[in-house]
DNA sequence: CGTATTATTGACCACTCTCAAAAAACGTGG
DNA sequence: CCACGTTTTTTGAGAGTGGTCAATAATACG
């Protein structure tokens, strides 16, 4: 386990003067989408850029929510814990995703880097002033929150009502869809998370995830070149499985 | 099943001139909280009030999201369906709760009245203009969305990682907490939803919900005067059960 | 009251979990 | 580059929680 202060040790907050947004690779799909150059410039005055190593903690549930984040490079998982250690991963995040949304108070979940991560970091205190001046930013945040809410509802349907096979099919399609949106390949997809993370995302055990994947491999709907990649060989069939048909 | 046009048949849209907000019973905890009298007056110019009978559909998943709602009287359930009819209830709503939030596009879930319902209805088109003028309203919407998101994350933890007993205990405490917030009794609580709705909310079957409740009754942690009410006889123990301790 | 609906209870079953071991992948230092 | 230990993944056997099917009981409603 990484020490709790690993984040701050490795923080490399880039001065706003260097305009990190200018070289941003994910501007088209990220938080900043739809904002004018001027508005982005305003945002750039308060943004910092943070580097976090793989397995590093970005923030912890219950902690004062001092920052909001927009992921630039890497993969992040969000999760909640029960007192006895049972874990539910509520989301996997990829470049362009926003997280840590809170108007006041504390984070409702923990965030951890799956891979080395680079993320934009907006201090909530400084953002507050901006929201008054640039209402479009607030509207953008509202839109992001609504999208997250829709994803959360889908996940509730998955967790409460889908079988293991349906869950795994839904998961593979979700990863594929999100890769496509970022301009990556739809079919050989990368799975930067381990079986344990997949299990905690789907409300299953590692063993059931592994067995279900090998079953799908036997059925020819997917191939597994290695445990970190999956080839979706029959996407229509996967979609049929995912929806319970 | 109620006919699909039942809502429009029973719609009684009250003219804005009659200022329904002035007599609002839930102003302290609802959408309008924290807004000035002037801002509420602006809202009142676009709000309509709608009556829906028990079991009436308020809107359906996939439908164009033309309105947002603030519940005044009654209980509402939100749910999503799989093609084969499996259902996941994502929330139960009580007076003061907001629903139908969408900036554009379609509803992500269906909404149905459990009891006779009275709800404020804001046309999204007219609200759009208001949001420009009164940024505080937008901030309020963002706050509501963030609260909903936190509730959704809790529910994901429940659905993915809690046992039947833990789920039922969590459910009873949730209803009790929400009743308390509206100034109602904490312990004999009303359960306006049937066993089938509880099951679809917790990702269980009716039989398991029923068995778990009778088990808890045998254990003395609750009493069931009738199927529509529950007495929480040992709240600390229920909390221990709900958190898996 | 009789009928329909909903809730409870019972018997049995299966999907997924638990526990355990083997296999594969990974990292590290010699 | 390989040997070694560690971690992760896969596979197996068995068990249990919650599901399915079915019958009874209670409740609501004409």
Coordinates of C-alpha atoms (C1' of nucleotides) in Angstrom, one line a residue:
Chain A
X1 CA 0.0 0.0 0.0
X2 CA 1.3 3.5 -0.8
X3 CA 1.9 5.8 2.1
X4 CA -0.8 8.3 2.6
X5 CA 1.5 11.3 1.8
X6 CA 2.6 9.9 -1.5
X7 CA 0.5 12.4 -3.4
X8 CA 1.9 15.5 -1.8
X9 CA 5.5 14.1 -2.1
X10 CA 5.0 13.7 -5.8
X11 CA 2.9 16.8 -6.4
X12 CA 4.3 18.9 -9.2
X13 CA 1.9 21.8 -9.4
X14 CA 2.7 23.7 -12.6
X15 CA 2.5 27.4 -12.4
X16 CA -0.6 28.8 -14.1
X17 CA 1.7 31.1 -16.2
X18 CA 2.8 28.2 -18.2
X19 CA -0.7 27.7 -19.5
X20 CA -1.1 23.9 -19.3
X21 CA -4.4 24.1 -21.1
X22 CA -2.8 25.2 -24.3
X23 CA -1.2 21.8 -24.7
X24 CA -4.1 19.9 -23.3
X25 CA -4.7 16.6 -25.1
X26 CA -8.3 16.1 -24.0
X27 CA -9.8 19.6 -24.4
X28 CA -12.4 18.3 -26.8
X29 CA -14.0 15.9 -24.4
X30 CA -13.1 17.3 -21.0
X31 CA -14.5 19.8 -18.6
X32 CA -13.4 22.7 -20.8
X33 CA -15.5 21.6 -23.8
X34 CA -17.8 24.3 -25.0
X35 CA -16.0 27.1 -23.2
X36 CA -14.6 30.0 -25.1
X37 CA -10.8 30.7 -25.2
X38 CA -11.4 33.5 -22.8
X39 CA -13.2 31.3 -20.3
X40 CA -10.6 28.6 -20.6
X41 CA -8.0 31.3 -19.9
X42 CA -9.8 32.3 -16.7
X43 CA -9.9 28.7 -15.7
X44 CA -6.2 28.4 -16.4
X45 CA -5.5 31.0 -13.8
X46 CA -6.7 28.8 -11.0
X47 CA -5.8 25.3 -12.4
X48 CA -2.8 23.3 -11.1
X49 CA -1.5 20.1 -12.6
X50 CA -0.7 17.1 -10.4
X51 CA 1.2 13.9 -11.1
X52 CA 0.3 10.8 -9.1
X53 CA 2.1 7.5 -9.3
X54 CA 0.3 4.2 -9.9
X55 CA -1.7 3.1 -6.8
X56 CA -1.4 6.5 -5.3
X57 CA -4.3 8.0 -3.4
X58 CA -5.8 11.2 -4.9
X59 CA -8.2 11.8 -2.1
X60 CA -10.1 9.8 0.5
X61 CA -13.8 9.5 1.4
X62 CA -14.8 11.9 4.2
X63 CA -11.8 14.2 3.5
X64 CA -12.6 18.0 3.1
X65 CA -13.3 18.4 -0.6
X66 CA -10.8 21.2 -1.3
X67 CA -10.2 20.4 -5.0
X68 CA -12.1 19.2 -8.1
X69 CA -10.2 17.3 -10.8
X70 CA -10.2 16.8 -14.5
X71 CA -8.2 13.7 -15.6
X72 CA -5.6 14.3 -18.3
X73 CA -3.5 11.1 -18.5
X74 CA -4.1 7.7 -16.9
X75 CA -6.9 5.7 -15.2
X76 CA -8.5 6.4 -11.9
X77 CA -10.9 4.4 -9.8
X78 CA -13.5 5.8 -7.4
X79 CA -14.7 3.6 -4.5
X80 CA -16.5 3.4 -1.2
X81 CA -15.8 1.0 1.7
X82 CA -17.9 -0.7 4.4
X83 CA -16.3 -0.8 7.9
X84 CA -15.3 -4.5 7.4
X85 CA -13.4 -3.7 4.2
X86 CA -15.9 -4.7 1.6
X87 CA -15.5 -2.3 -1.3
X88 CA -17.7 -1.0 -4.1
X89 CA -15.9 0.7 -7.0
X90 CA -18.4 3.3 -8.3
X91 CA -16.5 4.4 -11.4
X92 CA -13.4 4.0 -13.6
X93 CA -12.2 7.3 -15.0
X94 CA -10.3 7.9 -18.2
X95 CA -8.6 11.0 -19.7
X96 CA -11.2 13.8 -20.1
X97 CA -13.3 12.6 -17.1
X98 CA -14.1 15.0 -14.2
X99 CA -14.2 14.0 -10.6
X100 CA -14.3 15.2 -7.0
X101 CA -17.4 17.3 -7.7
X102 CA -18.6 18.9 -4.4
X103 CA -20.0 22.4 -3.7
X104 CA -19.2 22.2 -0.1
X105 CA -18.3 19.6 2.5
X106 CA -16.4 16.4 2.0
X107 CA -15.7 13.9 -0.7
X108 CA -18.4 11.1 -0.9
X109 CA -15.8 8.5 -2.1
X110 CA -12.1 7.8 -2.4
X111 CA -10.1 8.3 -5.6
X112 CA -7.0 6.2 -6.5
X113 CA -4.7 6.1 -9.5
X114 CA -4.7 2.8 -11.3
X115 CA -1.8 3.9 -13.5
X116 CA 0.5 6.9 -13.3
X117 CA -1.8 9.8 -13.5
X118 CA -1.7 13.5 -14.6
X119 CA -4.7 15.5 -13.6
X120 CA -5.8 19.1 -13.6
X121 CA -6.7 20.3 -10.1
X122 CA -9.1 23.2 -9.4
X123 CA -9.1 24.6 -5.9
X124 CA -12.7 24.9 -4.9
X125 CA -12.2 28.2 -3.1
X126 CA -10.8 29.9 -6.1
X127 CA -13.3 28.2 -8.4
X128 CA -16.2 29.7 -6.4
X129 CA -15.3 33.2 -7.5
X130 CA -15.0 32.1 -11.1
X131 CA -18.5 30.5 -11.0
X132 CA -20.0 33.9 -10.2
X133 CA -18.3 35.6 -13.1
X134 CA -18.6 32.8 -15.7
X135 CA -22.0 31.2 -15.3
X136 CA -21.2 28.9 -18.3
X137 CA -18.7 27.0 -16.1
X138 CA -21.4 26.3 -13.6
X139 CA -23.7 25.1 -16.3
X140 CA -21.0 22.9 -17.5
X141 CA -20.5 21.4 -14.0
X142 CA -24.3 20.8 -13.8
X143 CA -24.2 19.0 -17.2
X144 CA -21.3 16.8 -15.9
X145 CA -23.2 16.0 -12.7
X146 CA -26.3 15.0 -14.7
X147 CA -24.2 12.8 -16.9
X148 CA -22.6 11.1 -13.9
X149 CA -26.1 10.7 -12.4
X150 CA -27.3 8.8 -15.5
X151 CA -24.2 6.6 -15.4
X152 CA -24.9 5.9 -11.7
X153 CA -28.5 4.9 -12.5
X154 CA -27.2 2.5 -15.1
X155 CA -24.8 1.0 -12.6
X156 CA -27.6 0.5 -10.1
X157 CA -29.6 -1.4 -12.6
X158 CA -26.5 -3.5 -13.3
X159 CA -25.7 -4.2 -9.7
X160 CA -29.3 -4.9 -8.6
X161 CA -30.7 -6.8 -11.5
X162 CA -28.1 -8.3 -13.9
X163 CA -26.5 -11.7 -13.7
X164 CA -22.7 -12.2 -13.6
X165 CA -22.5 -12.9 -17.3
X166 CA -24.6 -9.8 -18.1
X167 CA -22.5 -7.7 -15.7
X168 CA -19.2 -8.7 -17.4
X169 CA -20.6 -8.2 -20.9
X170 CA -21.8 -4.7 -19.8
X171 CA -18.4 -3.9 -18.4
X172 CA -16.5 -4.9 -21.5
X173 CA -18.8 -2.8 -23.7
X174 CA -18.5 0.2 -21.3
X175 CA -14.7 0.1 -21.5
X176 CA -14.9 -0.3 -25.3
X177 CA -17.4 2.6 -25.7
X178 CA -15.3 4.9 -23.6
X179 CA -12.1 3.9 -25.5
X180 CA -13.9 4.7 -28.8
X181 CA -14.9 8.1 -27.5
X182 CA -11.3 8.9 -26.8
X183 CA -10.3 7.8 -30.3
X184 CA -8.9 4.5 -29.3
X185 CA -9.6 1.0 -30.7
X186 CA -13.0 -0.5 -30.0
X187 CA -11.9 -4.0 -30.1
X188 CA -8.7 -5.0 -28.6
X189 CA -9.3 -3.0 -25.4
X190 CA -6.9 -2.3 -22.6
X191 CA -8.0 -3.3 -19.1
X192 CA -5.7 -1.3 -16.8
X193 CA -7.5 -2.6 -13.7
X194 CA -7.0 -6.0 -12.1
X195 CA -9.6 -8.7 -11.7
X196 CA -10.1 -7.6 -8.1
X197 CA -11.1 -4.1 -9.3
X198 CA -13.4 -5.5 -11.9
X199 CA -15.1 -7.6 -9.3
X200 CA -15.5 -4.7 -6.9
X201 CA -17.0 -2.7 -9.7
X202 CA -19.5 -5.3 -10.7
X203 CA -20.4 -6.6 -7.2
X204 CA -18.9 -10.0 -7.8
X205 CA -15.8 -11.9 -6.6
X206 CA -12.5 -12.2 -8.5
X207 CA -13.3 -15.9 -9.1
X208 CA -16.6 -15.3 -10.7
X209 CA -15.1 -12.6 -12.9
X210 CA -12.3 -14.9 -14.0
X211 CA -14.7 -17.8 -14.6
X212 CA -17.1 -15.7 -16.6
X213 CA -14.3 -14.3 -18.8
X214 CA -13.0 -17.8 -19.6
X215 CA -16.5 -19.0 -20.3
X216 CA -16.9 -16.1 -22.8
X217 CA -13.6 -17.0 -24.3
X218 CA -14.7 -20.6 -24.7
X219 CA -17.9 -19.3 -26.4
X220 CA -15.8 -17.3 -28.8
X221 CA -17.4 -13.9 -28.0
X222 CA -14.1 -12.6 -26.7
X223 CA -10.4 -13.4 -26.7
X224 CA -7.9 -12.7 -23.9
X225 CA -4.4 -12.2 -25.3
X226 CA -3.3 -11.5 -21.8
X227 CA -5.1 -10.6 -18.5
X228 CA -4.7 -6.8 -19.3
X229 CA -6.4 -6.9 -22.7
X230 CA -9.6 -8.2 -24.3
X231 CA -10.7 -8.6 -27.8
X232 CA -14.4 -8.3 -28.4
X233 CA -14.9 -10.8 -31.2
X234 CA -18.7 -10.5 -31.3
X235 CA -19.9 -7.1 -30.2
X236 CA -23.6 -7.7 -31.2
X237 CA -23.7 -10.9 -29.1
X238 CA -22.1 -9.1 -26.2
X239 CA -24.8 -6.4 -26.4
X240 CA -27.4 -9.1 -26.4
X241 CA -25.9 -10.7 -23.3
X242 CA -25.5 -7.3 -21.6
X243 CA -29.2 -6.5 -22.0
X244 CA -30.4 -9.9 -20.8
X245 CA -31.8 -10.9 -24.2
Chain B
X1 CA -52.0 -0.8 -15.2
X2 CA -53.0 2.9 -15.6
X3 CA -53.5 4.1 -19.1
X4 CA -50.6 6.0 -20.4
X5 CA -52.6 9.3 -20.8
X6 CA -53.8 9.3 -17.2
X7 CA -51.4 12.1 -16.3
X8 CA -52.7 14.5 -18.9
X9 CA -56.3 13.6 -18.1
X10 CA -55.8 14.5 -14.5
X11 CA -53.5 17.4 -15.0
X12 CA -54.7 20.5 -13.2
X13 CA -52.1 23.1 -14.0
X14 CA -52.7 26.0 -11.6
X15 CA -52.2 29.4 -13.1
X16 CA -49.0 31.1 -12.0
X17 CA -51.0 34.1 -11.0
X18 CA -52.4 32.2 -8.0
X19 CA -48.9 32.0 -6.5
X20 CA -48.9 28.4 -5.3
X21 CA -45.5 28.9 -3.7
X22 CA -47.0 31.2 -1.1
X23 CA -48.9 28.3 0.5
X24 CA -46.1 25.8 -0.1
X25 CA -45.7 23.3 2.8
X26 CA -42.2 22.2 1.9
X27 CA -40.4 25.4 1.1
X28 CA -37.9 24.9 3.9
X29 CA -36.5 21.7 2.5
X30 CA -37.3 21.9 -1.2
X31 CA -35.8 23.2 -4.3
X32 CA -36.6 26.8 -3.3
X33 CA -34.6 26.7 -0.1
X34 CA -32.1 29.5 0.1
X35 CA -33.6 31.6 -2.6
X36 CA -34.8 35.1 -1.8
X37 CA -38.5 36.0 -2.0
X38 CA -37.8 37.8 -5.3
X39 CA -36.1 34.7 -6.8
X40 CA -39.0 32.5 -5.7
X41 CA -41.4 35.0 -7.3
X42 CA -39.5 34.6 -10.5
X43 CA -39.7 30.9 -10.3
X44 CA -43.4 31.1 -9.5
X45 CA -44.0 32.8 -12.9
X46 CA -43.0 29.6 -14.7
X47 CA -44.1 26.9 -12.3
X48 CA -47.2 24.8 -12.7
X49 CA -48.8 22.4 -10.2
X50 CA -49.8 18.9 -11.3
X51 CA -52.0 16.3 -9.6
X52 CA -51.3 12.7 -10.3
X53 CA -53.4 9.7 -9.0
X54 CA -51.8 6.8 -7.2
X55 CA -50.0 4.5 -9.7
X56 CA -50.0 7.2 -12.3
X57 CA -47.0 7.6 -14.6
X58 CA -45.3 11.1 -14.3
X59 CA -42.8 10.4 -17.1
X60 CA -41.1 7.5 -18.8
X61 CA -37.5 6.7 -19.5
X62 CA -36.4 7.9 -22.9
X63 CA -39.1 10.5 -23.1
X64 CA -38.1 14.1 -24.0
X65 CA -37.3 15.8 -20.7
X66 CA -39.6 18.8 -21.0
X67 CA -40.1 19.4 -17.3
X68 CA -38.4 19.2 -14.0
X69 CA -40.4 18.5 -10.8
X70 CA -40.4 19.3 -7.2
X71 CA -42.6 17.0 -5.1
X72 CA -45.1 18.7 -2.8
X73 CA -47.4 15.9 -1.6
X74 CA -47.1 12.1 -1.9
X75 CA -44.5 9.5 -2.7
X76 CA -42.9 8.8 -6.0
X77 CA -40.6 6.0 -7.3
X78 CA -38.0 6.3 -10.0
X79 CA -37.0 3.2 -11.9
X80 CA -35.3 1.7 -14.9
X81 CA -36.2 -1.5 -16.8
X82 CA -34.3 -4.2 -18.6
X83 CA -35.9 -5.5 -21.9
X84 CA -37.2 -8.6 -20.2
X85 CA -39.0 -6.6 -17.5
X86 CA -36.5 -6.8 -14.6
X87 CA -36.7 -3.6 -12.8
X88 CA -34.4 -1.5 -10.6
X89 CA -36.0 1.3 -8.5
X90 CA -33.3 3.9 -8.1
X91 CA -35.0 6.2 -5.6
X92 CA -38.1 6.8 -3.5
X93 CA -39.1 10.5 -3.3
X94 CA -40.9 12.3 -0.6
X95 CA -42.3 15.9 -0.3
X96 CA -39.5 18.4 -0.9
X97 CA -37.5 16.1 -3.3
X98 CA -36.6 17.2 -6.7
X99 CA -36.6 15.0 -9.8
X100 CA -36.5 14.9 -13.6
X101 CA -33.2 16.9 -13.7
X102 CA -31.9 17.1 -17.2
X103 CA -30.3 20.0 -19.1
X104 CA -31.2 18.6 -22.5
X105 CA -32.2 15.4 -24.0
X106 CA -34.4 12.7 -22.4
X107 CA -35.2 11.3 -19.0
X108 CA -32.8 8.6 -17.8
X109 CA -35.5 6.8 -15.8
X110 CA -39.3 6.6 -15.3
X111 CA -41.2 8.3 -12.5
X112 CA -44.4 6.9 -11.1
X113 CA -46.7 8.0 -8.2
X114 CA -47.0 5.5 -5.3
X115 CA -49.7 7.6 -3.7
X116 CA -51.8 10.5 -5.0
X117 CA -49.2 13.1 -5.8
X118 CA -49.1 16.9 -6.1
X119 CA -45.9 18.2 -7.7
X120 CA -44.5 21.5 -8.9
X121 CA -43.6 21.3 -12.6
X122 CA -41.0 23.6 -14.2
X123 CA -41.0 23.7 -18.0
X124 CA -37.3 23.3 -19.0
X125 CA -37.6 25.8 -21.8
X126 CA -38.9 28.6 -19.6
X127 CA -36.5 27.7 -16.8
X128 CA -33.5 28.1 -19.2
X129 CA -34.1 31.8 -19.4
X130 CA -34.4 32.1 -15.7
X131 CA -31.1 30.3 -15.1
X132 CA -29.3 33.1 -17.1
X133 CA -30.9 35.8 -14.9
X134 CA -30.7 34.0 -11.6
X135 CA -27.5 32.1 -11.3
X136 CA -28.4 31.1 -7.8
X137 CA -31.0 28.8 -9.1
X138 CA -28.4 27.1 -11.2
X139 CA -26.2 26.7 -8.2
X140 CA -29.1 25.2 -6.3
X141 CA -29.7 22.7 -9.1
X142 CA -26.0 21.8 -9.0
X143 CA -26.2 21.3 -5.3
X144 CA -29.3 19.0 -5.7
X145 CA -27.5 17.0 -8.4
X146 CA -24.5 16.5 -6.1
X147 CA -26.7 15.3 -3.3
X148 CA -28.4 12.9 -5.6
X149 CA -25.0 11.7 -6.8
X150 CA -23.9 10.9 -3.2
X151 CA -27.2 9.0 -2.6
X152 CA -26.6 7.1 -5.8
X153 CA -23.1 6.1 -4.7
X154 CA -24.5 4.9 -1.3
X155 CA -27.0 2.8 -3.2
X156 CA -24.3 1.3 -5.4
X157 CA -22.4 0.2 -2.3
X158 CA -25.7 -1.3 -0.9
X159 CA -26.6 -3.1 -4.1
X160 CA -23.1 -4.4 -4.9
X161 CA -21.8 -5.4 -1.4
X162 CA -24.5 -5.7 1.2
X163 CA -26.4 -8.8 2.3
X164 CA -30.2 -9.1 2.3
X165 CA -30.3 -8.3 6.0
X166 CA -28.0 -5.3 5.7
X167 CA -30.0 -4.1 2.7
X168 CA -33.3 -4.2 4.5
X169 CA -31.9 -2.6 7.6
X170 CA -30.4 0.2 5.5
X171 CA -33.7 0.7 3.8
X172 CA -35.7 1.0 7.0
X173 CA -33.2 3.5 8.4
X174 CA -33.3 5.5 5.1
X175 CA -37.0 5.8 5.3
X176 CA -36.8 6.8 9.0
X177 CA -34.1 9.4 8.4
X178 CA -36.1 11.0 5.6
X179 CA -39.3 11.0 7.6
X180 CA -37.4 12.7 10.5
X181 CA -36.1 15.4 8.1
X182 CA -39.7 16.2 7.1
X183 CA -40.7 16.5 10.8
X184 CA -42.4 13.1 11.0
X185 CA -42.0 10.3 13.5
X186 CA -38.7 8.4 13.4
X187 CA -40.0 5.2 14.7
X188 CA -43.4 4.0 13.6
X189 CA -42.6 4.7 10.0
X190 CA -45.0 4.6 7.0
X191 CA -44.0 2.3 4.1
X192 CA -46.2 3.6 1.2
X193 CA -44.5 1.2 -1.2
X194 CA -45.4 -2.5 -1.5
X195 CA -43.0 -5.4 -0.9
X196 CA -42.4 -5.7 -4.6
X197 CA -41.2 -2.1 -4.8
X198 CA -38.9 -2.6 -1.8
X199 CA -37.5 -5.7 -3.5
X200 CA -36.8 -3.8 -6.7
X201 CA -35.2 -1.1 -4.8
X202 CA -32.8 -3.4 -2.9
X203 CA -32.0 -5.8 -5.7
X204 CA -33.9 -8.7 -3.9
X205 CA -37.1 -10.7 -4.5
X206 CA -40.4 -10.1 -2.7
X207 CA -39.9 -13.4 -0.8
X208 CA -36.5 -12.4 0.5
X209 CA -37.7 -9.0 1.7
X210 CA -40.7 -10.6 3.4
X211 CA -38.6 -13.3 5.1
X212 CA -36.0 -10.8 6.2
X213 CA -38.6 -8.5 7.7
X214 CA -40.2 -11.4 9.7
X215 CA -36.8 -12.5 10.8
X216 CA -36.1 -9.0 12.1
X217 CA -39.5 -9.1 13.8
X218 CA -38.6 -12.4 15.5
X219 CA -35.3 -10.9 16.6
X220 CA -37.2 -8.0 18.2
X221 CA -35.4 -5.2 16.3
X222 CA -38.6 -4.2 14.5
X223 CA -42.3 -4.6 14.8
X224 CA -44.8 -4.8 11.9
X225 CA -48.2 -3.5 13.0
X226 CA -49.3 -4.0 9.4
X227 CA -47.6 -4.4 6.1
X228 CA -47.6 -0.7 5.5
X229 CA -45.9 0.4 8.7
X230 CA -42.8 -0.6 10.7
X231 CA -41.7 0.2 14.2
X232 CA -37.9 0.5 14.6
X233 CA -37.6 -1.0 18.1
X234 CA -33.7 -1.0 18.2
X235 CA -32.3 1.7 16.0
X236 CA -28.7 1.3 17.2
X237 CA -28.8 -2.4 16.4
X238 CA -30.4 -1.6 13.0
X239 CA -27.5 0.7 12.3
X240 CA -25.0 -2.0 13.3
X241 CA -26.7 -4.4 10.9
X242 CA -26.9 -1.9 8.1
X243 CA -23.1 -1.2 8.2
X244 CA -22.2 -4.9 8.3
X245 CA -20.9 -4.9 11.9
Chain C
dC1 C1' -69.5 -11.1 1.4
dG2 C1' -66.9 -12.9 -2.5
dT3 C1' -63.1 -11.8 -5.4
dA4 C1' -58.7 -10.1 -6.5
dT5 C1' -54.5 -8.6 -4.9
dT6 C1' -50.7 -8.7 -1.8
dA7 C1' -48.0 -10.7 1.8
dT8 C1' -46.2 -14.7 4.2
dT9 C1' -44.4 -19.2 4.6
dG10 C1' -42.5 -23.6 2.8
dA11 C1' -39.6 -26.8 0.1
dC12 C1' -36.3 -27.0 -3.2
dC13 C1' -32.7 -25.4 -6.2
dA14 C1' -29.0 -22.8 -8.5
dC15 C1' -26.0 -19.0 -9.0
dT16 C1' -22.5 -17.1 -7.0
dC17 C1' -19.3 -17.3 -2.9
dT18 C1' -15.9 -19.5 -0.1
dC19 C1' -11.9 -22.1 0.6
dA20 C1' -8.0 -24.2 -1.6
dA21 C1' -4.6 -25.3 -4.9
dA22 C1' -2.4 -24.9 -9.3
dA23 C1' -0.8 -22.0 -13.0
dA24 C1' 0.7 -17.9 -14.9
dA25 C1' 2.7 -13.3 -14.7
dC26 C1' 5.6 -10.1 -12.6
dG27 C1' 9.5 -8.1 -10.3
dT28 C1' 14.1 -8.3 -8.4
dG29 C1' 18.7 -9.4 -7.7
dG30 C1' 22.4 -12.3 -8.8
Chain D
dC1 C1' 19.3 -13.5 -18.8
dC2 C1' 17.8 -16.6 -15.6
dA3 C1' 16.5 -18.2 -10.9
dC4 C1' 13.7 -17.0 -7.3
dG5 C1' 9.9 -15.2 -4.6
dT6 C1' 5.7 -12.7 -4.8
dT7 C1' 1.5 -11.5 -6.6
dT8 C1' -2.2 -12.2 -9.7
dT9 C1' -5.1 -15.2 -12.3
dT10 C1' -7.2 -19.4 -13.2
dT11 C1' -9.3 -23.6 -12.0
dG12 C1' -11.6 -26.9 -8.8
dA13 C1' -14.7 -28.7 -5.1
dG14 C1' -18.1 -27.7 -2.0
dA15 C1' -21.3 -24.7 0.6
dG16 C1' -24.7 -21.1 1.4
dT17 C1' -27.4 -17.1 0.4
dG18 C1' -30.9 -15.7 -1.9
dG19 C1' -34.0 -17.3 -5.9
dT20 C1' -37.8 -20.1 -7.9
dC21 C1' -42.0 -22.3 -7.7
dA22 C1' -46.0 -23.3 -5.1
dA23 C1' -49.4 -23.0 -1.5
dT24 C1' -51.5 -20.5 2.3
dA25 C1' -52.9 -16.4 4.7
dA26 C1' -54.1 -11.8 5.1
dT27 C1' -55.7 -7.6 3.1
dA28 C1' -58.1 -4.5 0.0
dC29 C1' -61.9 -3.7 -2.9
dG30 C1' -66.3 -4.1 -5.4

